[in-house]
Amino acid sequence: MEYIKKAELSFEEVSDQKRVIVEGILKDIEARGEEAVRELAKKFDNWEGDFILSEEKKQALIAQVPQRVKDDLQFAYDQVFGFAKAQRESIVEFEKETLEGVRLGQKVIPMEVAGCYVPGGRFAHACSAIMSVATAKAAGVKTVVACSPPRGESIAPAVVYAMELAGADIIIEMGGVQAIATMAFGLFSGKPANILVGPGNAFVAEAKAILAGTGRCAIDVFAGPTESSVIADKTADPMTVAIDLVSQAEHGLDSPVWLHTDCRELAEKVNELMPKVIADMPDPDTPATSWRDFGEIVLCEDREEVAKVSDQYASEHVQVMAEDLDWWTQRLTNYGSLFLGEGSTVPQGDKCSGTNHILPTKKAGYMSGGLNVHKFLKIMTYQEIKPEANKVVSGAASRLSRVEGMEGHARACDWRLRKFFPNEEWD
Ligand code: NAD
């Protein structure tokens, strides 16, 4: 393995430093509640207005959204909600008699309240509102609280429209760590979230992770600053690769993009093209900096090594522009979402193709996929052990309880054995 271009900074170290800042902010909110939140909203977003979006203001904002934008958001909603509904149907309730007189079952119960964070610092991420809110609703979540940072006088109108379209019940004009804490603690709305979902910058992602660690609520996944990689072989078009890498480097200064290839000629060509494609962007500084600081081109021996390296990076998005797409689909195991073939590009999934764009970053792809309908569902089990089945189940449970030194447990089982089978001997 050889670096044709190596990152100058470690993006993991850069985001780790933010955790300390976030811990301090969360402690302050825990101690002072809504008062602290008001101060933080003023400090970080220069916001002093109401937080809960009124019906009147919501309708006025929605009226500003051009019909074409509404139509495109409707298309995105239909795809994302449809895919989420199919996911919901893939998980079923069932009951099974596993032994004579032993009835075991599984129920699927949606969480009551979801807090959906919709990022809005650098861009107005309208499609992100659909990704989280529509998926929560497809799962059957009763109350969805959605937060997004105000940009000027309000949340961007297209974001408000997307939240409304997807079914948000309460909209809060707030961003950052204070918004995450507001949803977790139920500040202003009186509805503490059972789960916090949605992407965000490193502050937002760290806040979700810290709150999940307290056991207060669940989270979808560590969905921080966007990462993207392209796997390409000799058949790939270098310009398409460079354009796709730059498209993802525009997310922010801390968004890494990587090329993994087994073709030296392609690696060198893409390395040459990157500065040119970046220079042609309307805001070249952001992709230029993220490419300089975090961008990498890794040249591998063969496709097996490319796959191994790609799995080590576990990038949020992995695009494959190589022969034998089925081999790659079978072989790759760590990533947020896969984009197969030259016709597929991350922005399609990001906006409207139907899969969710809230995806694992910082190697969270080692243990989780992205947001999906199952994250909002509780798989609950139940059982009925008929008296006659106690002979088998309580006998074993009693003996196993004593192996573990749990006499009270053993006696609960022994009691049943003597009660249901009074004429038998039990050791
Ligand atoms: P954001 O809404 O995530 O963050 C903006 C908020 O950050 C502001 O409201 C402010 O309150 C807070 N903030 C800003 N500076 C701060 C500081 N110094 N200390 C504490 N809080 C501060 O919007 P953004 O900043 O534009 O970031 C969006 C992020 O979402 C990007 O990093 C993008 O890559 C990422 N993203 C990730 C995914 C995913 O699935 N992983 C998907 C889409 C977007």
mmCIF file of N, CA, C and O in Angstrom, residues 53-98:
data_model
loop_
_atom_site.group_PDB
_atom_site.id
_atom_site.type_symbol
_atom_site.label_atom_id
_atom_site.label_comp_id
_atom_site.label_asym_id
_atom_site.label_seq_id
_atom_site.Cartn_x
_atom_site.Cartn_y
_atom_site.Cartn_z
ATOM 1 N N LEU A 53 -41.887 26.858 16.985
ATOM 2 C CA LEU A 53 -42.417 27.547 15.794
ATOM 3 C C LEU A 53 -43.952 27.549 15.857
ATOM 4 O O LEU A 53 -44.576 26.482 15.946
ATOM 5 N N SER A 54 -44.536 28.743 15.789
ATOM 6 C CA SER A 54 -46.002 28.834 15.861
ATOM 7 C C SER A 54 -46.610 28.394 14.523
ATOM 8 O O SER A 54 -45.954 28.458 13.477
ATOM 9 N N GLU A 55 -47.889 28.003 14.572
ATOM 10 C CA GLU A 55 -48.594 27.576 13.358
ATOM 11 C C GLU A 55 -48.608 28.716 12.329
ATOM 12 O O GLU A 55 -48.386 28.502 11.139
ATOM 13 N N GLU A 56 -48.831 29.920 12.834
ATOM 14 C CA GLU A 56 -48.938 31.085 11.942
ATOM 15 C C GLU A 56 -47.618 31.338 11.206
ATOM 16 O O GLU A 56 -47.577 31.497 9.977
ATOM 17 N N LYS A 57 -46.504 31.309 11.968
ATOM 18 C CA LYS A 57 -45.187 31.563 11.343
ATOM 19 C C LYS A 57 -44.846 30.407 10.389
ATOM 20 O O LYS A 57 -44.307 30.638 9.297
ATOM 21 N N LYS A 58 -45.207 29.184 10.807
ATOM 22 C CA LYS A 58 -44.920 28.019 9.951
ATOM 23 C C LYS A 58 -45.602 28.171 8.593
ATOM 24 O O LYS A 58 -44.972 28.006 7.546
ATOM 25 N N GLN A 59 -46.897 28.524 8.618
ATOM 26 C CA GLN A 59 -47.628 28.641 7.353
ATOM 27 C C GLN A 59 -47.073 29.778 6.491
ATOM 28 O O GLN A 59 -46.995 29.654 5.269
ATOM 29 N N ALA A 60 -46.638 30.858 7.145
ATOM 30 C CA ALA A 60 -46.062 31.987 6.388
ATOM 31 C C ALA A 60 -44.758 31.553 5.717
ATOM 32 O O ALA A 60 -44.476 31.933 4.567
ATOM 33 N N LEU A 61 -43.958 30.748 6.404
ATOM 34 C CA LEU A 61 -42.693 30.268 5.821
ATOM 35 C C LEU A 61 -42.961 29.308 4.667
ATOM 36 O O LEU A 61 -42.326 29.381 3.612
ATOM 37 N N ILE A 62 -43.933 28.423 4.877
ATOM 38 C CA ILE A 62 -44.258 27.439 3.836
ATOM 39 C C ILE A 62 -44.735 28.151 2.562
ATOM 40 O O ILE A 62 -44.421 27.731 1.439
ATOM 41 N N ALA A 63 -45.453 29.251 2.744
ATOM 42 C CA ALA A 63 -45.969 30.001 1.585
ATOM 43 C C ALA A 63 -44.841 30.581 0.727
ATOM 44 O O ALA A 63 -45.033 30.889 -0.452
ATOM 45 N N GLN A 64 -43.652 30.716 1.341
ATOM 46 C CA GLN A 64 -42.516 31.270 0.565
ATOM 47 C C GLN A 64 -41.819 30.229 -0.307
ATOM 48 O O GLN A 64 -40.962 30.550 -1.117
ATOM 49 N N VAL A 65 -42.154 28.939 -0.120
ATOM 50 C CA VAL A 65 -41.415 27.881 -0.838
ATOM 51 C C VAL A 65 -41.965 27.733 -2.254
ATOM 52 O O VAL A 65 -43.166 27.496 -2.440
ATOM 53 N N PRO A 66 -41.116 27.875 -3.274
ATOM 54 C CA PRO A 66 -41.598 27.742 -4.658
ATOM 55 C C PRO A 66 -42.176 26.345 -4.914
ATOM 56 O O PRO A 66 -41.711 25.359 -4.330
ATOM 57 N N GLN A 67 -43.175 26.281 -5.804
ATOM 58 C CA GLN A 67 -43.863 25.007 -6.071
ATOM 59 C C GLN A 67 -42.893 23.921 -6.553
ATOM 60 O O GLN A 67 -43.017 22.761 -6.190
ATOM 61 N N ARG A 68 -41.901 24.299 -7.368
ATOM 62 C CA ARG A 68 -40.956 23.313 -7.904
ATOM 63 C C ARG A 68 -40.179 22.642 -6.756
ATOM 64 O O ARG A 68 -39.926 21.434 -6.768
ATOM 65 N N VAL A 69 -39.824 23.469 -5.766
ATOM 66 C CA VAL A 69 -39.093 22.923 -4.600
ATOM 67 C C VAL A 69 -40.014 21.971 -3.830
ATOM 68 O O VAL A 69 -39.608 20.874 -3.409
ATOM 69 N N LYS A 70 -41.282 22.384 -3.679
ATOM 70 C CA LYS A 70 -42.259 21.516 -2.991
ATOM 71 C C LYS A 70 -42.394 20.186 -3.732
ATOM 72 O O LYS A 70 -42.433 19.119 -3.113
ATOM 73 N N ASP A 71 -42.475 20.252 -5.058
ATOM 74 C CA ASP A 71 -42.630 19.024 -5.853
ATOM 75 C C ASP A 71 -41.425 18.105 -5.678
ATOM 76 O O ASP A 71 -41.569 16.887 -5.539
ATOM 77 N N ASP A 72 -40.223 18.701 -5.697
ATOM 78 C CA ASP A 72 -39.016 17.873 -5.565
ATOM 79 C C ASP A 72 -38.926 17.269 -4.155
ATOM 80 O O ASP A 72 -38.506 16.117 -3.988
ATOM 81 N N LEU A 73 -39.322 18.053 -3.155
ATOM 82 C CA LEU A 73 -39.306 17.502 -1.784
ATOM 83 C C LEU A 73 -40.359 16.390 -1.649
ATOM 84 O O LEU A 73 -40.143 15.397 -0.957
ATOM 85 N N GLN A 74 -41.482 16.570 -2.341
ATOM 86 C CA GLN A 74 -42.516 15.519 -2.324
ATOM 87 C C GLN A 74 -41.957 14.223 -2.939
ATOM 88 O O GLN A 74 -42.182 13.126 -2.406
ATOM 89 N N PHE A 75 -41.185 14.372 -4.039
ATOM 90 C CA PHE A 75 -40.564 13.195 -4.671
ATOM 91 C C PHE A 75 -39.616 12.513 -3.671
ATOM 92 O O PHE A 75 -39.663 11.289 -3.479
ATOM 93 N N ALA A 76 -38.782 13.347 -3.023
ATOM 94 C CA ALA A 76 -37.833 12.780 -2.042
ATOM 95 C C ALA A 76 -38.595 12.072 -0.920
ATOM 96 O O ALA A 76 -38.248 10.942 -0.517
ATOM 97 N N TYR A 77 -39.650 12.728 -0.432
ATOM 98 C CA TYR A 77 -40.452 12.131 0.653
ATOM 99 C C TYR A 77 -41.032 10.775 0.226
ATOM 100 O O TYR A 77 -40.963 9.785 0.962
ATOM 101 N N ASP A 78 -41.601 10.727 -0.973
ATOM 102 C CA ASP A 78 -42.227 9.477 -1.447
ATOM 103 C C ASP A 78 -41.205 8.340 -1.476
ATOM 104 O O ASP A 78 -41.503 7.206 -1.093
ATOM 105 N N GLN A 79 -39.979 8.651 -1.947
ATOM 106 C CA GLN A 79 -38.956 7.593 -2.037
ATOM 107 C C GLN A 79 -38.506 7.152 -0.650
ATOM 108 O O GLN A 79 -38.410 5.959 -0.345
ATOM 109 N N VAL A 80 -38.218 8.131 0.210
ATOM 110 C CA VAL A 80 -37.664 7.802 1.546
ATOM 111 C C VAL A 80 -38.726 7.110 2.404
ATOM 112 O O VAL A 80 -38.455 6.086 3.049
ATOM 113 N N PHE A 81 -39.946 7.641 2.391
ATOM 114 C CA PHE A 81 -41.021 7.041 3.195
ATOM 115 C C PHE A 81 -41.336 5.631 2.677
ATOM 116 O O PHE A 81 -41.538 4.703 3.452
ATOM 117 N N GLY A 82 -41.341 5.483 1.347
ATOM 118 C CA GLY A 82 -41.631 4.169 0.753
ATOM 119 C C GLY A 82 -40.603 3.132 1.162
ATOM 120 O O GLY A 82 -40.954 1.996 1.527
ATOM 121 N N PHE A 83 -39.328 3.511 1.128
ATOM 122 C CA PHE A 83 -38.264 2.565 1.511
ATOM 123 C C PHE A 83 -38.371 2.237 3.008
ATOM 124 O O PHE A 83 -38.237 1.083 3.421
ATOM 125 N N ALA A 84 -38.650 3.272 3.808
ATOM 126 C CA ALA A 84 -38.774 3.057 5.259
ATOM 127 C C ALA A 84 -39.972 2.153 5.575
ATOM 128 O O ALA A 84 -39.907 1.308 6.481
ATOM 129 N N LYS A 85 -41.057 2.315 4.852
ATOM 130 C CA LYS A 85 -42.245 1.462 5.046
ATOM 131 C C LYS A 85 -41.900 0.000 4.736
ATOM 132 O O LYS A 85 -42.318 -0.925 5.433
ATOM 133 N N ALA A 86 -41.100 -0.192 3.654
ATOM 134 C CA ALA A 86 -40.680 -1.562 3.301
ATOM 135 C C ALA A 86 -39.807 -2.139 4.418
ATOM 136 O O ALA A 86 -39.921 -3.320 4.765
ATOM 137 N N GLN A 87 -38.950 -1.294 5.001
ATOM 138 C CA GLN A 87 -38.136 -1.761 6.137
ATOM 139 C C GLN A 87 -39.039 -2.150 7.294
ATOM 140 O O GLN A 87 -38.822 -3.163 7.967
ATOM 141 N N ARG A 88 -40.078 -1.317 7.539
ATOM 142 C CA ARG A 88 -40.983 -1.612 8.667
ATOM 143 C C ARG A 88 -41.640 -2.974 8.471
ATOM 144 O O ARG A 88 -41.797 -3.755 9.426
ATOM 145 N N GLU A 89 -42.026 -3.248 7.220
ATOM 146 C CA GLU A 89 -42.703 -4.525 6.951
ATOM 147 C C GLU A 89 -41.752 -5.709 7.072
ATOM 148 O O GLU A 89 -42.195 -6.844 7.229
ATOM 149 N N SER A 90 -40.433 -5.432 6.988
ATOM 150 C CA SER A 90 -39.475 -6.545 7.042
ATOM 151 C C SER A 90 -39.280 -7.064 8.455
ATOM 152 O O SER A 90 -38.646 -8.088 8.662
ATOM 153 N N ILE A 91 -39.800 -6.350 9.426
ATOM 154 C CA ILE A 91 -39.657 -6.836 10.802
ATOM 155 C C ILE A 91 -41.044 -7.193 11.330
ATOM 156 O O ILE A 91 -41.944 -6.371 11.321
ATOM 157 N N VAL A 92 -41.200 -8.436 11.742
ATOM 158 C CA VAL A 92 -42.550 -8.927 12.022
ATOM 159 C C VAL A 92 -42.707 -9.380 13.476
ATOM 160 O O VAL A 92 -41.749 -9.760 14.139
ATOM 161 N N GLU A 93 -43.960 -9.309 13.918
ATOM 162 C CA GLU A 93 -44.299 -9.885 15.223
ATOM 163 C C GLU A 93 -44.537 -11.373 15.003
ATOM 164 O O GLU A 93 -45.029 -11.779 13.959
ATOM 165 N N PHE A 94 -44.161 -12.198 15.967
ATOM 166 C CA PHE A 94 -44.476 -13.615 15.838
ATOM 167 C C PHE A 94 -44.603 -14.279 17.201
ATOM 168 O O PHE A 94 -44.171 -13.727 18.215
ATOM 169 N N GLU A 95 -45.221 -15.431 17.168
ATOM 170 C CA GLU A 95 -45.392 -16.227 18.382
ATOM 171 C C GLU A 95 -45.075 -17.662 18.003
ATOM 172 O O GLU A 95 -45.400 -18.086 16.891
ATOM 173 N N LYS A 96 -44.433 -18.395 18.930
ATOM 174 C CA LYS A 96 -44.006 -19.749 18.554
ATOM 175 C C LYS A 96 -44.098 -20.642 19.786
ATOM 176 O O LYS A 96 -43.700 -20.225 20.887
ATOM 177 N N GLU A 97 -44.627 -21.865 19.594
ATOM 178 C CA GLU A 97 -44.588 -22.824 20.695
ATOM 179 C C GLU A 97 -43.264 -23.573 20.573
ATOM 180 O O GLU A 97 -43.079 -24.398 19.680
ATOM 181 N N THR A 98 -42.312 -23.218 21.435
ATOM 182 C CA THR A 98 -40.951 -23.751 21.281
ATOM 183 C C THR A 98 -40.802 -25.126 21.942
ATOM 184 O O THR A 98 -39.969 -25.924 21.533
#
